[in-house]
Coordinates of C-alpha atoms and ligand atoms in Angstrom, one line a residue:
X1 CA 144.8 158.0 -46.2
X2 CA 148.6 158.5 -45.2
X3 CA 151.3 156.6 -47.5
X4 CA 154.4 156.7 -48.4
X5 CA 156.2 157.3 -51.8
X6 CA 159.5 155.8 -52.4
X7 CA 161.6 155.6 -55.1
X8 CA 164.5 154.5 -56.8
X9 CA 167.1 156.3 -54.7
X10 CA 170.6 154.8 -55.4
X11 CA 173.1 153.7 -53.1
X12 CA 172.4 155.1 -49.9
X13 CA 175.1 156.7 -47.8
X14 CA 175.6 158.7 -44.4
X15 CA 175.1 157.9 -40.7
X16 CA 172.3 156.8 -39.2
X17 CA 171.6 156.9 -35.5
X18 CA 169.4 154.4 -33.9
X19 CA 166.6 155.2 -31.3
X20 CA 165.8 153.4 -28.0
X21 CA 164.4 150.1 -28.2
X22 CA 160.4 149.1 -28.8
X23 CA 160.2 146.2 -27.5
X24 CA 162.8 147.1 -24.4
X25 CA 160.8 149.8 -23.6
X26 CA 157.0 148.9 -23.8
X27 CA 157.5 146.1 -20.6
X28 CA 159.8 148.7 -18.8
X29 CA 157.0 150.6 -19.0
X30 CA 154.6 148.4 -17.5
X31 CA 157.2 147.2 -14.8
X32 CA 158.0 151.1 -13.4
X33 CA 154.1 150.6 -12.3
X34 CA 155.7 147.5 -9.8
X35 CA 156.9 150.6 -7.4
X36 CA 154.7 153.9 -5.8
X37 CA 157.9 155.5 -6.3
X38 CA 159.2 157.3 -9.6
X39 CA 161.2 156.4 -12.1
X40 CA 162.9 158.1 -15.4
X41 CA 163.7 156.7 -18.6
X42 CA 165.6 157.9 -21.0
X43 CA 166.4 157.0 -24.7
X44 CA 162.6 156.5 -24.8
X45 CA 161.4 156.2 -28.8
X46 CA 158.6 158.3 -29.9
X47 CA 156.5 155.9 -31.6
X48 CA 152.8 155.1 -31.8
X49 CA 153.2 151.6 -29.3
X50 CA 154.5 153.5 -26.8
X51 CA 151.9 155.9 -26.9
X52 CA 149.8 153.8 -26.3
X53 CA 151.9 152.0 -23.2
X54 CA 151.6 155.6 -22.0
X55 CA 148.2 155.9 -22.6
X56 CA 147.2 152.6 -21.0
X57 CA 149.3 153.1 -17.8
X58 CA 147.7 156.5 -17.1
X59 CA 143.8 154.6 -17.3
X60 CA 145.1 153.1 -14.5
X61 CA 145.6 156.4 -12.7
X62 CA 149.5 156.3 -13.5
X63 CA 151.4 160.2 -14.2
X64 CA 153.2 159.7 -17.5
X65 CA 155.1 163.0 -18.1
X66 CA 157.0 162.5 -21.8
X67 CA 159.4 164.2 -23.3
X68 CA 159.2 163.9 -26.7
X69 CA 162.0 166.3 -27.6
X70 CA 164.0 165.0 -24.8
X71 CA 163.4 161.1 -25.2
X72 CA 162.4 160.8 -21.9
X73 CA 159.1 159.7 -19.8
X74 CA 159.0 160.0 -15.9
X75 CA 156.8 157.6 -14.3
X76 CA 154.4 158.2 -10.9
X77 CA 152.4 154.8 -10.0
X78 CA 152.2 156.3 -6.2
X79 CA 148.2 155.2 -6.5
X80 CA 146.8 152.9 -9.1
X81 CA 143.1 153.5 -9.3
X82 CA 142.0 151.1 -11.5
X83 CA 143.3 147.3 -12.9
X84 CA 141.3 147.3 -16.1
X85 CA 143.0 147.6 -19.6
X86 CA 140.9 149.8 -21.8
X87 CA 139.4 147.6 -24.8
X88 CA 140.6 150.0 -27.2
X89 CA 144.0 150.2 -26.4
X90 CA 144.8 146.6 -25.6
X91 CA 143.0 145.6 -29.1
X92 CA 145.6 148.0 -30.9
X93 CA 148.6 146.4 -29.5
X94 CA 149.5 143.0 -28.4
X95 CA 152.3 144.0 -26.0
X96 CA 149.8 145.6 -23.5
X97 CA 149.7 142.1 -21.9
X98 CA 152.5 142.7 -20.3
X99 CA 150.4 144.9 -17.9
X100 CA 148.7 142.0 -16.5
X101 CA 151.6 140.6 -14.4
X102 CA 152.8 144.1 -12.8
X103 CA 148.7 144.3 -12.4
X104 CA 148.5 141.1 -10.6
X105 CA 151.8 141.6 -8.4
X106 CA 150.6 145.3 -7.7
X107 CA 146.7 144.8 -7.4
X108 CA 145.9 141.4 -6.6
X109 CA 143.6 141.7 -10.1
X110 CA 143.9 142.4 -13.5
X111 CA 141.3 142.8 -16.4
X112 CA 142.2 142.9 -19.7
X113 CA 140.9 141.6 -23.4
X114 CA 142.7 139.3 -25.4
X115 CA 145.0 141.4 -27.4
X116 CA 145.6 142.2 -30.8
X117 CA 148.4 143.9 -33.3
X118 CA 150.3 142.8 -36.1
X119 CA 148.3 140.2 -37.7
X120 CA 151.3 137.6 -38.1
X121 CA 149.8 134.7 -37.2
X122 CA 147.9 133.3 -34.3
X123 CA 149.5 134.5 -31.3
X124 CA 148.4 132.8 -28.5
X125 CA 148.7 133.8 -25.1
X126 CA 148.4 130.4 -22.7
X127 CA 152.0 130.6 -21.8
X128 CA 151.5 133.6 -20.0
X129 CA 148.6 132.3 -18.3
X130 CA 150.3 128.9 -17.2
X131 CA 153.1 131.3 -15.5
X132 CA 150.7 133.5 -14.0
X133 CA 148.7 131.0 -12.3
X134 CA 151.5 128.9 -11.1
X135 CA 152.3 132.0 -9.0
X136 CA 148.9 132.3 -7.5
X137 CA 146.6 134.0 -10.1
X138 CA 143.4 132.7 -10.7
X139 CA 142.2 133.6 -14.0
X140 CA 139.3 133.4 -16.2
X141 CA 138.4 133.8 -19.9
X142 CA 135.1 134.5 -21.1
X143 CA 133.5 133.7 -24.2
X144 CA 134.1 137.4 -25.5
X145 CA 138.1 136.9 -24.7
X146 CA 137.6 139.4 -21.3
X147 CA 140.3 137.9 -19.3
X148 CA 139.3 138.7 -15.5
X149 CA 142.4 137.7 -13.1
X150 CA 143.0 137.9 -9.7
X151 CA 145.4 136.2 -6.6
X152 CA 145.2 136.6 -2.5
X153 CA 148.9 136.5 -3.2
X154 CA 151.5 135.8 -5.4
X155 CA 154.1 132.6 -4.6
X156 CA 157.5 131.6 -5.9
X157 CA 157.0 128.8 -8.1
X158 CA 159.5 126.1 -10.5
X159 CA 157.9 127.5 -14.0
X160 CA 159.2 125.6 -17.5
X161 CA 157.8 127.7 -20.6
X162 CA 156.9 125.2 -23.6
X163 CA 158.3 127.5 -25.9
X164 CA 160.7 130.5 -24.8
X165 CA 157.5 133.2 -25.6
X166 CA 159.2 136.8 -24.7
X167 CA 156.2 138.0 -23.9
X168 CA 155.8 135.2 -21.0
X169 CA 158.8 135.4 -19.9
X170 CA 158.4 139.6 -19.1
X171 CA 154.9 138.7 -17.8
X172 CA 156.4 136.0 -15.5
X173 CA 159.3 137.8 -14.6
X174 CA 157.4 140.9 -13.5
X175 CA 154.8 139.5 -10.9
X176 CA 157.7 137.0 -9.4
X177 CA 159.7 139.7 -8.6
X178 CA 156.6 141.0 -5.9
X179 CA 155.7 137.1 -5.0
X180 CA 156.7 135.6 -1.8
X181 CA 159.8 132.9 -2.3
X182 CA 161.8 131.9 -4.9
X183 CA 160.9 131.6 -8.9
X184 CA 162.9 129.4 -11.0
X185 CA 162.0 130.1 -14.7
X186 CA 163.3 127.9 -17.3
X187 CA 163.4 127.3 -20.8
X188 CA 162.5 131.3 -20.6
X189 CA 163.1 134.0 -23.6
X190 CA 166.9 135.2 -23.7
X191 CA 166.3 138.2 -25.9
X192 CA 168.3 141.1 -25.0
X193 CA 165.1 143.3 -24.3
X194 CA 164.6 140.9 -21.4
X195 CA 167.8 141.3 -20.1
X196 CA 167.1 145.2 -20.0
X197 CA 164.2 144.7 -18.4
X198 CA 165.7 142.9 -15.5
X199 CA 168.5 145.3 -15.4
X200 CA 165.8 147.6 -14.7
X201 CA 164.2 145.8 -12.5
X202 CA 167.2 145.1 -10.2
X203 CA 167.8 149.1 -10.1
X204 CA 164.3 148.9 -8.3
X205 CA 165.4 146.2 -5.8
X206 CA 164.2 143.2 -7.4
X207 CA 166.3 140.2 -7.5
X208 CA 166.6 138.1 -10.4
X209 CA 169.7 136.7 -11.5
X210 CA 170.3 134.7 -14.9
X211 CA 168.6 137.1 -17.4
X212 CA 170.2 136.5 -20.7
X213 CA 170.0 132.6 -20.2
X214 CA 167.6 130.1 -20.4
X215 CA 167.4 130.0 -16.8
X216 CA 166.0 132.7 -14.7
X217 CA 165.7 133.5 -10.5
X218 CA 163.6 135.3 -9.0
X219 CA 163.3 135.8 -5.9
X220 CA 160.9 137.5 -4.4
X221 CA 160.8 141.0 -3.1
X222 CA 158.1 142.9 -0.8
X223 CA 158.1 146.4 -2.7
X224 CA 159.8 147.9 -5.2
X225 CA 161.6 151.1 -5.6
X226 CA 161.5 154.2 -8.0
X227 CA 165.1 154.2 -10.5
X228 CA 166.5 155.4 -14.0
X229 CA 167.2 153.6 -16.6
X230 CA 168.3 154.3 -20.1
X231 CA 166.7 151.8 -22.4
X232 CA 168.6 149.9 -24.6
X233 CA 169.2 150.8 -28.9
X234 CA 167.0 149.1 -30.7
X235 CA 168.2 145.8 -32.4
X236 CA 166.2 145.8 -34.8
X237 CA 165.8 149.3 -36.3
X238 CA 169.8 148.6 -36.2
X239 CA 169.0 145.3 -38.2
X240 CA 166.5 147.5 -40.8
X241 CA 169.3 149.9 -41.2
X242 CA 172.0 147.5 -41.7
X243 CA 170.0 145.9 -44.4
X244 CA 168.9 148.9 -46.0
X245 CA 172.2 149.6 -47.4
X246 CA 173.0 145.9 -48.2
X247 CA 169.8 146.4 -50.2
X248 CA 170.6 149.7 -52.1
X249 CA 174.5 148.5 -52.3
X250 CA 175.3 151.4 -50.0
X251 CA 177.6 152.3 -47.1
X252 CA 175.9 153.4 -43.6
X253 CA 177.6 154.2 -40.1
X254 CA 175.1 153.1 -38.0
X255 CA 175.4 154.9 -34.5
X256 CA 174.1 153.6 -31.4
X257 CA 174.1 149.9 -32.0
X258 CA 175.2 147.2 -30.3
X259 CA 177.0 144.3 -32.7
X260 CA 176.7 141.6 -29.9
X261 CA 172.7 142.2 -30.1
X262 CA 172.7 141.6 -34.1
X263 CA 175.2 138.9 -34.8
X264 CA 173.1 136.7 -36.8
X265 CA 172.5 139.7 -38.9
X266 CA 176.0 140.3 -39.3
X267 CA 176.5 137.1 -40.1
X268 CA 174.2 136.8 -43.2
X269 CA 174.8 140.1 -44.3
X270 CA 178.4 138.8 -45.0
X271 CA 177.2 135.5 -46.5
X272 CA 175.9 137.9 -49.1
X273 CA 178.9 139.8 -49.4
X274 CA 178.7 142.7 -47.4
X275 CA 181.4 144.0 -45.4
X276 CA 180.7 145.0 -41.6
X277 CA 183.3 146.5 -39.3
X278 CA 183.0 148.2 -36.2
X279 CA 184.4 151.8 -35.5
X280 CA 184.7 153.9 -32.5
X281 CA 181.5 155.6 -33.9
X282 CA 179.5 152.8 -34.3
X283 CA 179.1 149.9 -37.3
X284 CA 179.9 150.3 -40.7
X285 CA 178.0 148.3 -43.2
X286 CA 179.4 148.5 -46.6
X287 CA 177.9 147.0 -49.7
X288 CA 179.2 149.1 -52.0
X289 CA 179.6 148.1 -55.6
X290 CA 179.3 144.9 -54.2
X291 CA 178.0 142.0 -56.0
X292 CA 176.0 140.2 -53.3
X293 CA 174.8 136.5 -53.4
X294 CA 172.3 134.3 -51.8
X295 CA 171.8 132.8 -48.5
X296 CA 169.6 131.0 -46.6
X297 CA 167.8 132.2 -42.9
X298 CA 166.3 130.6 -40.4
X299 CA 164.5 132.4 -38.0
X300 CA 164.8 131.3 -34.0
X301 CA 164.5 132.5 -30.8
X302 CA 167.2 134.8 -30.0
X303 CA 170.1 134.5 -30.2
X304 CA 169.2 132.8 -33.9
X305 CA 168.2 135.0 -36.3
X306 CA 165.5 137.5 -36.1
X307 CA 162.2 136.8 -37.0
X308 CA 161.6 140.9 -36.9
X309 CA 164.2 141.2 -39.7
X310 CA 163.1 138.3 -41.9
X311 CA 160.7 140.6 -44.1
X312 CA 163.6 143.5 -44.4
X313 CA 166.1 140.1 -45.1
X314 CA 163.9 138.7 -47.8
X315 CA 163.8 141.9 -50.1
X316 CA 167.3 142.0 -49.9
X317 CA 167.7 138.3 -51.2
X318 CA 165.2 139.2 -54.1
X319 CA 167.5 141.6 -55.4
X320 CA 170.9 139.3 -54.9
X321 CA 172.3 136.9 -57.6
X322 CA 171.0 132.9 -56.8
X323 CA 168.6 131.2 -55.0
X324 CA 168.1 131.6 -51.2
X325 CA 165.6 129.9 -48.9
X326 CA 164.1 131.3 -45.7
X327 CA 162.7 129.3 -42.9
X328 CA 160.0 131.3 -40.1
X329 CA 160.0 129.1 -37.2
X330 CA 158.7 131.4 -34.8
X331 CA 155.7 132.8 -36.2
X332 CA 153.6 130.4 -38.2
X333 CA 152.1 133.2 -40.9
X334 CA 154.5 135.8 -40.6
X335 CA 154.5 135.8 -44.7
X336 CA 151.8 138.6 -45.8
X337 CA 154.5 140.4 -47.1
X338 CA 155.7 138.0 -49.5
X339 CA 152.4 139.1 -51.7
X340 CA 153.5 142.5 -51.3
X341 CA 157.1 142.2 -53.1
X342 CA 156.0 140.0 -55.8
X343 CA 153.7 142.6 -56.5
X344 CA 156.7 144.6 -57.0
X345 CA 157.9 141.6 -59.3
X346 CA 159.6 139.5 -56.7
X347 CA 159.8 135.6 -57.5
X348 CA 159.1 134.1 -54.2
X349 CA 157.2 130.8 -53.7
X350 CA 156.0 130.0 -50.2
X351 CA 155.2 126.4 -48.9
X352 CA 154.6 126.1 -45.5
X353 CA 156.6 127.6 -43.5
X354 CA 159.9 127.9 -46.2
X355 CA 160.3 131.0 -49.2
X356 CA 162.3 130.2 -52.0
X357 CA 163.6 133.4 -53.5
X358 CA 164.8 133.4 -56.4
X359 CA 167.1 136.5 -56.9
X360 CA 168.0 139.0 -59.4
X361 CA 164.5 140.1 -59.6
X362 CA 164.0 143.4 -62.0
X363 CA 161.6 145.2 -58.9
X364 CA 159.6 147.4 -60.5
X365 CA 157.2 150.3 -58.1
X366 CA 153.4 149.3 -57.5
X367 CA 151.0 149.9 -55.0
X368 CA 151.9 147.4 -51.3
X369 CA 150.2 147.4 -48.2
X370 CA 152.5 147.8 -45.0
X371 CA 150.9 144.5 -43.6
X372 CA 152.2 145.0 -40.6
X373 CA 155.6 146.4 -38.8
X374 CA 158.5 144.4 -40.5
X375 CA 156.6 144.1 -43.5
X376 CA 156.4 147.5 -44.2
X377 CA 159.7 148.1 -43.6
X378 CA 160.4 145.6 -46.0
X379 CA 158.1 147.1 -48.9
X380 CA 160.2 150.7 -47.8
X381 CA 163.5 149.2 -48.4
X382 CA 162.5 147.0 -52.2
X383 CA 160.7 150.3 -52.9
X384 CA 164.1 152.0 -52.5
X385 CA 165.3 150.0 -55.2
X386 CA 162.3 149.5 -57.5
X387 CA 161.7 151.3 -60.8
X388 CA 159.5 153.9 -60.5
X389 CA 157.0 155.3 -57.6
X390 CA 156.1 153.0 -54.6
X391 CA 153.1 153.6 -52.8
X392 CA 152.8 152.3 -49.4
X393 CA 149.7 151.9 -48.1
X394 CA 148.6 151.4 -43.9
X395 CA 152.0 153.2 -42.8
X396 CA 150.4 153.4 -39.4
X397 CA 152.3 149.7 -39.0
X398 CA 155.6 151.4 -39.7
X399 CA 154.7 154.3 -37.3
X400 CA 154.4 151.9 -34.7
X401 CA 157.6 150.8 -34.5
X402 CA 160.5 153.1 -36.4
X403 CA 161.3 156.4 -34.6
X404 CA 161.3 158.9 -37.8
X405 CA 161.7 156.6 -40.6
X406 CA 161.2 159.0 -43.5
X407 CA 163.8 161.2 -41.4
X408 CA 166.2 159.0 -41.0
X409 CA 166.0 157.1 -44.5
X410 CA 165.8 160.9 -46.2
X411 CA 169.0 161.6 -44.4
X412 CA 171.1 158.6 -46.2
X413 CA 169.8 160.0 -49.3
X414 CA 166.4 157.9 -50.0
X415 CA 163.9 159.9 -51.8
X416 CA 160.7 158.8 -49.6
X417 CA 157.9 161.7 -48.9
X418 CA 154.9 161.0 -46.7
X419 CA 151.8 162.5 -48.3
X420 CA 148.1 162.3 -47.8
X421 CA 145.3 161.0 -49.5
X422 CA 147.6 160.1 -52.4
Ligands
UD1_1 C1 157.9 139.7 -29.0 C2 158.3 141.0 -29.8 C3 158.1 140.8 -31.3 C4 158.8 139.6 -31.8 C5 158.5 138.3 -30.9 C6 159.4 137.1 -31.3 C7 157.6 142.7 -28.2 C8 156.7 143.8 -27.8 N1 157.4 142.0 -29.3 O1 156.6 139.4 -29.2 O2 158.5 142.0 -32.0 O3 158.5 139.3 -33.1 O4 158.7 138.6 -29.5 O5 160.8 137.5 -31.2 O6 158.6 142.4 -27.5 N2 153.3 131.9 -28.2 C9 152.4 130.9 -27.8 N3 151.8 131.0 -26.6 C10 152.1 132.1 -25.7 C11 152.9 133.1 -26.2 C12 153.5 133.0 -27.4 O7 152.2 129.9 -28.5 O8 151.5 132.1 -24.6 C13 153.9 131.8 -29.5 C14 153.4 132.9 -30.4 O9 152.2 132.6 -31.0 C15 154.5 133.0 -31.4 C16 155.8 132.7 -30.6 O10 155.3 132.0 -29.4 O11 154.4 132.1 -32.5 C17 156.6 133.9 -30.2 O12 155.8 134.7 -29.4 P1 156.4 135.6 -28.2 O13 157.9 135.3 -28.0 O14 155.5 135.6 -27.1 O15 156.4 137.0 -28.9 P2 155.8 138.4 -28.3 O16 156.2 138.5 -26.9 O17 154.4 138.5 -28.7

């Protein structure tokens, strides 16, 4: 088994430079099948979820050419051969749904299992279907969770999402923009990775207008075209970053960021005492010597606070002076890593959906489980500041979403070594 060992490493301190984003990239992906033509992204991460993107868009008969090196991945849909999601690779990650509505819009079918990933909580997927067939899409779920979908055409429809699901939204987004008529999508996601998506979408010829807002048009288009597109920096790596040297009381230059995409983050961090400032390099979080204090998060669709950052946020609080509380709204069990940090001698109490943390805590190294992507980042960053050896377990979690973590932490000075069978 693969784990990581961190220990107590001291203020951390250097520049950091943050990849292209996950969850920008993994629908961008899936859309670049809308065209037969090409298209080249660059600023793509390497990390296991896009793998697997990759490898599920080529069982459909689709040329993925990477380069790891490079960053890059050119994309050939000129002939899709087949509309079924392997098992496998849907059951490992629960953004391949977002193949279903460039399936749909390209195929007039899609097939694909009910999907699975981080294990945050039950993460339904109705919205998506609700879109989906008010465009046109018939679609049927058997017993076994095989969802079998097809449409004789896709149609503009008025579209109000319960609940502003990302996921939905890109799903939504992406077969409207190949539907005949007009597609008025509201109460939809405004995370920036949406935005990108549309921006890239629009390269191809699509026309949707209102990305960014709770309010989104789409209007039809009869094919799409090949284009480039340089996918966004990832918010929140930038987010992990910016917190790891609040939690080690360090200073960090964090390159490639973007401050409008992280301004609840910036926000808390200087609740607690930090001090941010941007540069013409990029953002420098400084926590140096500081004495930080408590606060209290809430996390909400974007542009609230993060629900990705909440596990990264809450070792942080354990380690500040006072009592902080922190709400999840988003994901109702998004808290399997709160076991994980008190193994480490955190004092956290969880009703419901609030944490109380109370801070200060004297972390001490032990043997955690990466439970899933934030989590393990947050078990990475407490271990950074525990006493003694940290051994993280199921770092596969972390590999899925942080483009060379034990690089980049290494570089700021964190003594963190991947080993096997430890
Ligand atoms: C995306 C991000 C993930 C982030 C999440 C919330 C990607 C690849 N992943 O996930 O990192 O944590 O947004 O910011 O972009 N829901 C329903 N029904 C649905 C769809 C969602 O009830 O049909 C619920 C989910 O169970 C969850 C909440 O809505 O409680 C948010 O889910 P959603 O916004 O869809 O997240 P994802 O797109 O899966």
């Amino acid at each position: 088994m693969t784990k990581y060992l961190v220990q107590n490493s001291g203020p951390l301190h250097g520049i950091v430079e943050i990849s292209g984003s996950k969850n920008s990239v993994l629908p961008i992906l899936a859309a670049s099948i809308l065209s037969s033509e090409e298209c080249q992204l660059e600023d793509v991460p390497g990390l296991k979820d896009v793998d697997i993107m990759c490898e599920l868009i080529e069982s459909l008969g689709v040329k993925v050419q990477r380069n790891i090196e490079e960053n890059t991945a050119t994309i050939n849909a000129g002939i899709i051969e087949s509309s079924v999601a392997p098992d496998d690779l849907v059951m490992k990650m629960r953004a391949s749904m977002v193949v279903m509505g460039p399936l749909l819009a390209r195929t007039g079918k899609a097939q694909i299992h009910l999907p699975g990933g981080c294990a945050i909580g039950d993460r339904p997927v109705e919205l998506h279907f609700k879109g989906l067939k008010a465009l046109g899409a018939e679609i049927d779920v058997s017993d076994e969770g095989l969802v079998t979908s097809k449409t004789d055409g896709l149609y503009g429809a008025d579209i109000y999402l319960d609940f502003p699901s990302v996921g939905a939204t890109e799903n939504i987004i992406m077969a409207a923009s190949l539907a005949t008529g007009t597609t008025l999508l509201e109460n939809a996601a405004q995370e920036p990775e949406i935005v990108d998506l549309c921006n890239f979408l629009n390269k191809m010829g699509a026309r949707i207008k209102g990305a960014g807002t709770d309010t989104i048009k789409i209007e039809g288009v009869k094919e799409l075209k090949g284009a480039n597109h340089v996918v966004i920096p990832d918010r929140i790596e930038a987010g992990t970053f910016m917190v790891a040297a609040a939690i080690t009381r360090g200073t960090i230059l964090i390159k490639n960021m973007l401050p409008d995409h992280v301004k609840p983050i910036i926000a808390k961090l200087r609740e607690c005492g930090c001090e941010i400032y941007a540069t013409d390099e990029g953002v420098i979080v400084d926590a140096e010597g500081k004495d930080l204090k408590s606060t209290d998060i809430k996390t909400l669709p974007y542009p609230g606070f993060p629900t990705d950052i909440q596990s990264p946020f809450m070792a942080l609080l354990t380690t500040v002076e006072g009592r902080s509380a922190v709400i999840e709204t988003v994901f109702e069990n998004r808290y399997m890593h709160v076991k994980e940090l008190k193994r480490m001698g955190a004092d956290i109490t969880v009703k419901d959906r609030c944490a109380i943390i109370n801070g200060k805590a004297e972390l001490k190294g032990a043997k955690v489980d990466a439970t899933d992507l934030r989590a393990g980042a947050a078990v990475v960053l407490a271990g950074l500041v525990a006493k003694g050896v940290t051994e993280v377990d199921q770092i596969y979690h972390i590999e899925r979403g942080y483009e060379n973590f034990v690089e980049k932490i290494t570089a700021l000075g964190g003594i963190i070594k991947k080993v096997e069978n430890a």
